[in-house]
mmCIF file with all atom_site columns, C-alpha atoms in Angstrom:
data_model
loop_
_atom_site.group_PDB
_atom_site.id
_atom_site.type_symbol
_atom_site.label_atom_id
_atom_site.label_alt_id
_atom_site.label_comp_id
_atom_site.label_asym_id
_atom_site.label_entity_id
_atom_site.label_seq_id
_atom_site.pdbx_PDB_ins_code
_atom_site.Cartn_x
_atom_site.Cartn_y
_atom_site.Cartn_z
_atom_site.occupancy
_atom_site.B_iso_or_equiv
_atom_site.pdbx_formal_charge
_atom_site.auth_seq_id
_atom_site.auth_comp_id
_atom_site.auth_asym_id
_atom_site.auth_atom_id
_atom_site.pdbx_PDB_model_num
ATOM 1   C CA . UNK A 1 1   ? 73.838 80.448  184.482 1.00 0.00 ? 1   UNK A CA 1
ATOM 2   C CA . UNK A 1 2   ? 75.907 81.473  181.571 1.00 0.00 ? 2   UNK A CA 1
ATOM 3   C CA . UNK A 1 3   ? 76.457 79.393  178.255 1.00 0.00 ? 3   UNK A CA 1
ATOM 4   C CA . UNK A 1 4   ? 79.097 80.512  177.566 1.00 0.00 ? 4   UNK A CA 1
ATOM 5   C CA . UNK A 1 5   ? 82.025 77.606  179.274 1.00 0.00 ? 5   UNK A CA 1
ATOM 6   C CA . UNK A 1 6   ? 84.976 78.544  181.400 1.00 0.00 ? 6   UNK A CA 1
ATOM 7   C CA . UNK A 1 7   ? 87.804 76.638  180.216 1.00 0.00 ? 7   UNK A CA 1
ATOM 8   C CA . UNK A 1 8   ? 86.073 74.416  177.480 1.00 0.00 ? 8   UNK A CA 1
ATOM 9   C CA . UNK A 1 9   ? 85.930 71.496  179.682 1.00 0.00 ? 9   UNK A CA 1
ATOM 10  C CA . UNK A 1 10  ? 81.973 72.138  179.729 1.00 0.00 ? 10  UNK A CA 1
ATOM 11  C CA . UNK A 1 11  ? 81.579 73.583  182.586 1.00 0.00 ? 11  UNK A CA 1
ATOM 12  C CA . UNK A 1 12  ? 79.421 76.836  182.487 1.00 0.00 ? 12  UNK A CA 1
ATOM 13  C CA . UNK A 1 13  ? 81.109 79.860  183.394 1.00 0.00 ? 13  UNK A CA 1
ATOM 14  C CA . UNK A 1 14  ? 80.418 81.589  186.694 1.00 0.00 ? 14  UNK A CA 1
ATOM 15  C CA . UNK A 1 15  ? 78.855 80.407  190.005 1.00 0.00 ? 15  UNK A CA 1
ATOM 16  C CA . UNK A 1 16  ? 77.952 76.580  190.788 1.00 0.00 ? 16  UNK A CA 1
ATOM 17  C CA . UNK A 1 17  ? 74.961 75.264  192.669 1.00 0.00 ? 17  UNK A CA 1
ATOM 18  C CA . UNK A 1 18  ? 76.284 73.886  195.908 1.00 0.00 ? 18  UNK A CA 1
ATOM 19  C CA . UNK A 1 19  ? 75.339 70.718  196.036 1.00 0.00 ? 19  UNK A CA 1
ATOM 20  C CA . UNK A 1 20  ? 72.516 69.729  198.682 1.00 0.00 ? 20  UNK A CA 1
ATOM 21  C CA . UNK A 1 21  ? 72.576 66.365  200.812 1.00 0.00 ? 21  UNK A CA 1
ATOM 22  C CA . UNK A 1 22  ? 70.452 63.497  199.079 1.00 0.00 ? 22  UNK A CA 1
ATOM 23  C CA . UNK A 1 23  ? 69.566 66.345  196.398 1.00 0.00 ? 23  UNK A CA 1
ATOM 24  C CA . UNK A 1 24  ? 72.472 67.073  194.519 1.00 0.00 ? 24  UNK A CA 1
ATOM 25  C CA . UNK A 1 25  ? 71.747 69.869  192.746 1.00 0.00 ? 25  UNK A CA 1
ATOM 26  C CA . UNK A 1 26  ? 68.277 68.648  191.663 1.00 0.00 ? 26  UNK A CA 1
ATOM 27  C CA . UNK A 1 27  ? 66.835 71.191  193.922 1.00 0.00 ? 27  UNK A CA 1
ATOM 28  C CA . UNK A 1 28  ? 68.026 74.240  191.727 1.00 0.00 ? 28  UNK A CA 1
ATOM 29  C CA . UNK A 1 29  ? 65.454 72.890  188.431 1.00 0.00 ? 29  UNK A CA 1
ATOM 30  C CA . UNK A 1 30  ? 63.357 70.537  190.181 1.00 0.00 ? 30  UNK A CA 1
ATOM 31  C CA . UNK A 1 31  ? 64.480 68.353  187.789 1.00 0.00 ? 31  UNK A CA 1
ATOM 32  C CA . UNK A 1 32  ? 65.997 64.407  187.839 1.00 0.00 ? 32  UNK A CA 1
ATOM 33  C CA . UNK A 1 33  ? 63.579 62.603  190.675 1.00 0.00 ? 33  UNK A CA 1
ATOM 34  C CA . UNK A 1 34  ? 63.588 66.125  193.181 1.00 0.00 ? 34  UNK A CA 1
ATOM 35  C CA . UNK A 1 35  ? 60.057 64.995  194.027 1.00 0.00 ? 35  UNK A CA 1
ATOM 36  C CA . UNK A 1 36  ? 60.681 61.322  194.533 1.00 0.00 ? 36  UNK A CA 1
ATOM 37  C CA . UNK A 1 37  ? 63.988 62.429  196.463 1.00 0.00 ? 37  UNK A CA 1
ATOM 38  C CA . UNK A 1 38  ? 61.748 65.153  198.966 1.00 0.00 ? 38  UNK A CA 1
ATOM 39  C CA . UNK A 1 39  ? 59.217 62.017  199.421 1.00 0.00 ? 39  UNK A CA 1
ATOM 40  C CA . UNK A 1 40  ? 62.081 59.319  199.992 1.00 0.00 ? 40  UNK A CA 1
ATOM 41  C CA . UNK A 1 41  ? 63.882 61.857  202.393 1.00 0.00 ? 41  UNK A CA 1
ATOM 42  C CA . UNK A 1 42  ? 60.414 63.029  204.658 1.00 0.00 ? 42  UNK A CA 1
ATOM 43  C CA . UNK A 1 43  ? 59.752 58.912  205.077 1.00 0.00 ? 43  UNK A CA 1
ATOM 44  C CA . UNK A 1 44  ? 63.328 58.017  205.800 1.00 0.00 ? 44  UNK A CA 1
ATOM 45  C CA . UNK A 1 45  ? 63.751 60.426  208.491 1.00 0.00 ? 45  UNK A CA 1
ATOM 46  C CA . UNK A 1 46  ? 60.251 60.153  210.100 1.00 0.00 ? 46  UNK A CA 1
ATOM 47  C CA . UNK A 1 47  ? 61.197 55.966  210.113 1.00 0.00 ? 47  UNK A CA 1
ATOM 48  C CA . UNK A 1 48  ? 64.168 56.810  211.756 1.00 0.00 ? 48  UNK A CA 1
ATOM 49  C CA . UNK A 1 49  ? 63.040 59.005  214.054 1.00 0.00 ? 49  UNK A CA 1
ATOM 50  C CA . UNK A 1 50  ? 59.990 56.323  214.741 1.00 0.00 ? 50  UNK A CA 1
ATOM 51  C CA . UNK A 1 51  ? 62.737 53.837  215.035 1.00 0.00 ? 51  UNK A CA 1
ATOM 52  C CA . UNK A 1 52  ? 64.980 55.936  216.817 1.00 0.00 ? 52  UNK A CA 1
ATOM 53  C CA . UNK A 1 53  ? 62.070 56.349  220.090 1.00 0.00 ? 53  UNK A CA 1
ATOM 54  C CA . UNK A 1 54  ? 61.565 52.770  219.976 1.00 0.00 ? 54  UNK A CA 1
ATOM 55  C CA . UNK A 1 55  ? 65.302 52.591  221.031 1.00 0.00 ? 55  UNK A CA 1
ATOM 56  C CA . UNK A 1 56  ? 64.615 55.425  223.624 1.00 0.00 ? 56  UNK A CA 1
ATOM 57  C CA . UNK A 1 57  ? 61.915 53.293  224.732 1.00 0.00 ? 57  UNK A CA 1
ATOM 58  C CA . UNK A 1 58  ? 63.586 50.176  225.255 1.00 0.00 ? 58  UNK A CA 1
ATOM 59  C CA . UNK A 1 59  ? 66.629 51.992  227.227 1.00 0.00 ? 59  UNK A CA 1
ATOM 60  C CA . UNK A 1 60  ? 63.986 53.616  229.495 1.00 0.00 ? 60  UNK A CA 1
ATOM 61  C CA . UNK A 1 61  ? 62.500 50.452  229.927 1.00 0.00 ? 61  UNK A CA 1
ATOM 62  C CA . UNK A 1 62  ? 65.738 49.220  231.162 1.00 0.00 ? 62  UNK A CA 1
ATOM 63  C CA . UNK A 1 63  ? 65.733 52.063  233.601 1.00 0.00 ? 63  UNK A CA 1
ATOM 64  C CA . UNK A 1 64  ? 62.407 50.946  235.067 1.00 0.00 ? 64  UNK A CA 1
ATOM 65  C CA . UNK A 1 65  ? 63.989 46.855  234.930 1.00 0.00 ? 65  UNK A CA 1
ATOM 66  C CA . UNK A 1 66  ? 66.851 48.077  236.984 1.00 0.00 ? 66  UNK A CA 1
ATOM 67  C CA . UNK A 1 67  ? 64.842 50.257  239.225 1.00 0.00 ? 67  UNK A CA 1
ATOM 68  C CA . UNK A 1 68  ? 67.142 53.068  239.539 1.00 0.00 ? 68  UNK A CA 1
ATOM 69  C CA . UNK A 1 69  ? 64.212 55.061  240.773 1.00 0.00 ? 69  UNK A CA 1
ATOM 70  C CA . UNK A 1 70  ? 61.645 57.734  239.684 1.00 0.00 ? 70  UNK A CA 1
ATOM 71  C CA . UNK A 1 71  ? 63.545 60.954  240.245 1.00 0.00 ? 71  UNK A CA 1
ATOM 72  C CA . UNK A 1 72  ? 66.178 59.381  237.741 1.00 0.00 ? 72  UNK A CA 1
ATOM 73  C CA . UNK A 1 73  ? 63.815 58.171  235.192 1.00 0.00 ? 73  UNK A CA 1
ATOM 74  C CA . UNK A 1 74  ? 61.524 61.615  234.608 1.00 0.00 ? 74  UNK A CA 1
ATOM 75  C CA . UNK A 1 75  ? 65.467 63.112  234.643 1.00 0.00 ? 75  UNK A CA 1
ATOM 76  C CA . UNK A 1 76  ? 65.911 60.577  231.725 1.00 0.00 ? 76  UNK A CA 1
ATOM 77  C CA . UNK A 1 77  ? 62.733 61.628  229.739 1.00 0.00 ? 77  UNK A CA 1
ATOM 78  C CA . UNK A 1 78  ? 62.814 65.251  230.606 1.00 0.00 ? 78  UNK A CA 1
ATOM 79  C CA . UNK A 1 79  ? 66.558 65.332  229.106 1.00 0.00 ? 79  UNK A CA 1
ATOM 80  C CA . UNK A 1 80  ? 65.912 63.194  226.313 1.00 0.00 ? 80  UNK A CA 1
ATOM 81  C CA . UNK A 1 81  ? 62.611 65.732  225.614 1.00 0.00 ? 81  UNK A CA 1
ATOM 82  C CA . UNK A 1 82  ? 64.415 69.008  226.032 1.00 0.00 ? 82  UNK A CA 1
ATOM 83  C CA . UNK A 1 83  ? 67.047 68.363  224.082 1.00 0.00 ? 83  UNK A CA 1
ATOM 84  C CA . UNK A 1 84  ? 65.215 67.253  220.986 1.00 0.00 ? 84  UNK A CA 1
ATOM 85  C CA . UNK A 1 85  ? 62.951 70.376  221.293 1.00 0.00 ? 85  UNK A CA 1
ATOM 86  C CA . UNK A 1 86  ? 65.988 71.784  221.412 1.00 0.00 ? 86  UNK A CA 1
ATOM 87  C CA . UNK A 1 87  ? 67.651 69.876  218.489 1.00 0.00 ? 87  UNK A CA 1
ATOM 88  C CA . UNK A 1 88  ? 64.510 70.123  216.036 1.00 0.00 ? 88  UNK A CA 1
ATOM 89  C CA . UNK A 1 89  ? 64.938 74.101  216.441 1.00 0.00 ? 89  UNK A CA 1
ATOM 90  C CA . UNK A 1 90  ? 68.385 74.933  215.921 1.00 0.00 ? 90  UNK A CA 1
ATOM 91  C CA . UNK A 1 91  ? 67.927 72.455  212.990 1.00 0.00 ? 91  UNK A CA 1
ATOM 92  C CA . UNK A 1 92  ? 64.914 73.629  211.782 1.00 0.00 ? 92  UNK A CA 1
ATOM 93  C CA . UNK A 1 93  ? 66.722 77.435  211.927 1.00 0.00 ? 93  UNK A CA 1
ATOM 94  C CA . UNK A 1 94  ? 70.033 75.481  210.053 1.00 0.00 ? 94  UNK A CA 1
ATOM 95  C CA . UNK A 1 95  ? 68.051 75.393  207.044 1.00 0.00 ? 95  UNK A CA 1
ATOM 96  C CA . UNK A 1 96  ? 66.911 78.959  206.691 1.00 0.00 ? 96  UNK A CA 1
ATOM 97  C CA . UNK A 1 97  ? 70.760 80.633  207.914 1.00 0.00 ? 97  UNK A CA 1
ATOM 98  C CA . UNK A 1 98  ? 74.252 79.677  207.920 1.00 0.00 ? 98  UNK A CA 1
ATOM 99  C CA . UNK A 1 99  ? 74.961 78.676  211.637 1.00 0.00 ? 99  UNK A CA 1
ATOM 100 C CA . UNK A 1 100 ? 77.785 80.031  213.406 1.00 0.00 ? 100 UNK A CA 1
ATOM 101 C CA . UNK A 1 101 ? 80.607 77.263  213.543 1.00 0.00 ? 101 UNK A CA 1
ATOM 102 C CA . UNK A 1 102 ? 81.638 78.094  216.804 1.00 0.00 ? 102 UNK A CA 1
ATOM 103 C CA . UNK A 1 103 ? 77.833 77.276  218.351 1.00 0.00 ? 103 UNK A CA 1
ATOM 104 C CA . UNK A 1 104 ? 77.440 74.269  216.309 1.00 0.00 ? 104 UNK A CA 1
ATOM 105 C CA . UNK A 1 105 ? 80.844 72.624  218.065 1.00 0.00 ? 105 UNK A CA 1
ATOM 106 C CA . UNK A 1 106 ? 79.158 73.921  221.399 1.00 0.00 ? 106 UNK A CA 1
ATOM 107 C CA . UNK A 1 107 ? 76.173 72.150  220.698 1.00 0.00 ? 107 UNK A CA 1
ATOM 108 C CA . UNK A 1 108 ? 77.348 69.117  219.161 1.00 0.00 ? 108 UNK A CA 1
ATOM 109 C CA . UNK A 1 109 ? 76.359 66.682  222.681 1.00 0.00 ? 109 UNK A CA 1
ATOM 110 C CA . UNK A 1 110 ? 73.278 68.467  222.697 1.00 0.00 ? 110 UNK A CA 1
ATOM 111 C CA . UNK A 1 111 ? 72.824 67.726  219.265 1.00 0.00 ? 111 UNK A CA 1
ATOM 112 C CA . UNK A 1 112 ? 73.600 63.857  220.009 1.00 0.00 ? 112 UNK A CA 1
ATOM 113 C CA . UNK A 1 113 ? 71.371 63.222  223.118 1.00 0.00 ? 113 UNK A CA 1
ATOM 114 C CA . UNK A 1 114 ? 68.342 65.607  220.896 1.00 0.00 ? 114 UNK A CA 1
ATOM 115 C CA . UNK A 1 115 ? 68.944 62.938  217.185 1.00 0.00 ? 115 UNK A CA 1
ATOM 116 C CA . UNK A 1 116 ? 65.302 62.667  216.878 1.00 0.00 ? 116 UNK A CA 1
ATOM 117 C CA . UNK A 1 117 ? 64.368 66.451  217.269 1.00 0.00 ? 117 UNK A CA 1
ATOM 118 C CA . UNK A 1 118 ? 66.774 66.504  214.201 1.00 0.00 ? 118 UNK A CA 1
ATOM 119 C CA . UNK A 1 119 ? 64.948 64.089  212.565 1.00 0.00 ? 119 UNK A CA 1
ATOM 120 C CA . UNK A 1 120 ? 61.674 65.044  212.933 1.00 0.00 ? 120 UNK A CA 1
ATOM 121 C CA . UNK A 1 121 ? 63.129 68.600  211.706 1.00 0.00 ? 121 UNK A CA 1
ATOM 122 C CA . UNK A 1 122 ? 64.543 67.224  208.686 1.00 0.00 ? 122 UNK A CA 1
ATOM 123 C CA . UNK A 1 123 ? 61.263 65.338  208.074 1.00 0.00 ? 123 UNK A CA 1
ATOM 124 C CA . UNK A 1 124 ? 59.020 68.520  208.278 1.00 0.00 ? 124 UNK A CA 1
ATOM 125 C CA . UNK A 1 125 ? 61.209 70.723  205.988 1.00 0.00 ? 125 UNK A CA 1
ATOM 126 C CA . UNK A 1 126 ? 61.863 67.797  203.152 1.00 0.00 ? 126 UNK A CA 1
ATOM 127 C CA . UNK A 1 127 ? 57.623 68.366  202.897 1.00 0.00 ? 127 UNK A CA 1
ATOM 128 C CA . UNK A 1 128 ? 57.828 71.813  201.526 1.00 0.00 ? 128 UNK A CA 1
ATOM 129 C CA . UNK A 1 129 ? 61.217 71.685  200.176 1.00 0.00 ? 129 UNK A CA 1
ATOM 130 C CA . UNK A 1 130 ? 64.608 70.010  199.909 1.00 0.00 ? 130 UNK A CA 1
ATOM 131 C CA . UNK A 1 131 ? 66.427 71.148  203.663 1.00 0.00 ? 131 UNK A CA 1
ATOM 132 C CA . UNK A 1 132 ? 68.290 74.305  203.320 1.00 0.00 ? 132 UNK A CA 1
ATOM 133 C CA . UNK A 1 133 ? 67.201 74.597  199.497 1.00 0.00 ? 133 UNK A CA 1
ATOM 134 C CA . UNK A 1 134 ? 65.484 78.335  200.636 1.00 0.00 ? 134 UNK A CA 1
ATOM 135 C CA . UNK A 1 135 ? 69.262 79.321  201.845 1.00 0.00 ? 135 UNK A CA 1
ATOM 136 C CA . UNK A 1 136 ? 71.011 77.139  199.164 1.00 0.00 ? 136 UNK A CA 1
ATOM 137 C CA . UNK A 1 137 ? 69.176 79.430  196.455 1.00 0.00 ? 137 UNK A CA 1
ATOM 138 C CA . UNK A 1 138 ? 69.803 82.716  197.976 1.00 0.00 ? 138 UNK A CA 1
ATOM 139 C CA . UNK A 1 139 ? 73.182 82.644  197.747 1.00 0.00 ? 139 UNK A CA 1
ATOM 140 C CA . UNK A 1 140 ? 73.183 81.002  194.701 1.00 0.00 ? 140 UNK A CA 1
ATOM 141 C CA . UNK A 1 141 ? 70.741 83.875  193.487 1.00 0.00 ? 141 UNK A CA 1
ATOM 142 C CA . UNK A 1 142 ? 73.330 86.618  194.898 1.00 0.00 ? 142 UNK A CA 1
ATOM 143 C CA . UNK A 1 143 ? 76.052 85.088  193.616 1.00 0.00 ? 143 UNK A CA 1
ATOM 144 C CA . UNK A 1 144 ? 74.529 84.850  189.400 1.00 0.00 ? 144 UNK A CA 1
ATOM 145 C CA . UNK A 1 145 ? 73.574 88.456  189.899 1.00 0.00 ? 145 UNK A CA 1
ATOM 146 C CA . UNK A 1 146 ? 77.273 89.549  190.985 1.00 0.00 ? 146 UNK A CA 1
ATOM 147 C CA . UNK A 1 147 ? 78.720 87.490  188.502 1.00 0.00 ? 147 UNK A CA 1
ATOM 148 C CA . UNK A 1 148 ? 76.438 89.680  186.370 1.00 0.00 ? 148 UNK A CA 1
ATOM 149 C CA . UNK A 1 149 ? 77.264 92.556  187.114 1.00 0.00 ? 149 UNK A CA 1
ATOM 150 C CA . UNK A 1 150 ? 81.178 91.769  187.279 1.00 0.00 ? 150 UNK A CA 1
ATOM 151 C CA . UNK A 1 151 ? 81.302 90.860  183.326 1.00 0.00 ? 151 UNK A CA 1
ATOM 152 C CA . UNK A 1 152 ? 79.077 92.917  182.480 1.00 0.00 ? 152 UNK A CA 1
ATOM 153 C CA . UNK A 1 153 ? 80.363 95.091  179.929 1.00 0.00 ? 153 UNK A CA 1
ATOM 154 C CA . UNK A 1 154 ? 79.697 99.144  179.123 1.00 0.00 ? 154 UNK A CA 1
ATOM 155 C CA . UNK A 1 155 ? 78.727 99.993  175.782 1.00 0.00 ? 155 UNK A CA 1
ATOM 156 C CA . UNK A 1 156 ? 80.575 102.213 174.417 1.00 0.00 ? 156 UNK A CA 1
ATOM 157 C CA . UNK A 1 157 ? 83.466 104.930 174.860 1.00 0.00 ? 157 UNK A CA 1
ATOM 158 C CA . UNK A 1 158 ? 82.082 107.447 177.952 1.00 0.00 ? 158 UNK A CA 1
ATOM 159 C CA . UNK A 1 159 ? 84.658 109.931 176.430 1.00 0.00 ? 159 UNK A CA 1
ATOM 160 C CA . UNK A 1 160 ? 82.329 110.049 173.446 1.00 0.00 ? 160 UNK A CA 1
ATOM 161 C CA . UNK A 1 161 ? 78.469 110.147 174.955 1.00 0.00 ? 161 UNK A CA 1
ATOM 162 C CA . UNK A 1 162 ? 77.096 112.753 173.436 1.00 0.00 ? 162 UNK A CA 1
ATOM 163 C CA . UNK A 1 163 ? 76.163 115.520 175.831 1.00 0.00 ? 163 UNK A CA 1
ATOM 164 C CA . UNK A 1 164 ? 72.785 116.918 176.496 1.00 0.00 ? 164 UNK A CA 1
ATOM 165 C CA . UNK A 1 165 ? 71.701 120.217 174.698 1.00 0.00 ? 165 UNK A CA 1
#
C-alpha cells in the first residue's frame, strides 16, 4: 500500500484489504493475534460441528422413540449425510472463488439441512489459513498492482526522447 494518504484523514491511498470474518484484516500481515484467531476459529467450528451431530443425534433418536419406521429413518440420515457432503464442498470451493449469487440463493435450504458440512469446511481451511484469505489476497494483489499502474507516472516529455542513431 501507498504512504502517501488520500484525503489526510490517514487513510492510505489506494485499495483496502476487505475485511475477513473473525480476521479483520489481520490476515493481510499476519499480524495482531492471526494465529491465535486461525486456532480459536478451527476449535470453534469443529465444537460446533461436534455439538451440532449431537443435536442430529438426539432428533434421530426421536425418530427411532416415535417409530416412524426404517425406510424413514435411513431417508433421515442419508439426507442429513448428502447434504453436508454437499455443504462442506461448495463451502470448501467458497473460499478459493467468488460464488455465483444466483446459486448461493438456490442452495440456501441445502445449505441449512448440510450446517455441519459447513462447519467441518470452515474448520479444515482455518488450519492452513484464515477462510477465503487465498481469494481475499488475490484481488487485493490485482487491485495494488492496477492502482500501480494507474498513478504511475511517465518520465519525461515523449516529444523530446532522443531518437536512436
Amino acid at each position: 500500500m501507498s504512504d502517501e494518504t488520500s484525503t489526510g484523514t490517514g487513510t492510505p491511498a489506494g485499495p483496502q484489504p476487505e475485511p475477513l470474518r473473525f480476521f479483520g484484516t489481520t490476515w493481510v500481515e499476519h499480524d495482531g493475534g492471526y494465529t491465535g484467531r486461525r486456532i480459536g476459529v478451527a476449535v470453534g467450528s469443529l465444537a460446533a460441528a461436534v455439538a451440532a451431530s449431537f443435536v442430529l443425534r438426539f432428533a434421530y433418536q426421536g425418530l427411532v422413540i416415535a417409530d416412524v419406521g426404517t425406510p424413514v429413518s435411513v431417508l433421515v440420515v442419508v439426507m442429513f449425510a448428502v447434504c453436508s457432503a454437499l455443504a462442506f464442498r461448495h463451502t470448501s470451493e467458497a473460499f478459493t472463488k467468488r460464488p455465483d449469487p444466483d446459486r448461493q440463493a438456490s442452495l440456501r435450504g441445502l445449505l441449512a439441512i448440510g450446517f455441519v458440512g459447513s462447519l467441518l469446511a470452515y474448520c479444515f481451511r482455518s488450519l492452513t489459513e484464515a477462510p477465503g484469505e487465498k481469494l481475499h489476497r488475490e484481488e487485493y494483489e490485482v487491485a495494488k498492482d492496477q492502482y500501480t499502474r494507474r498513478t504511475a507516472r511517465r518520465a519525461g516529455n515523449p516529444s523530446k526522447k532522443r531518437r536512436p542513431s
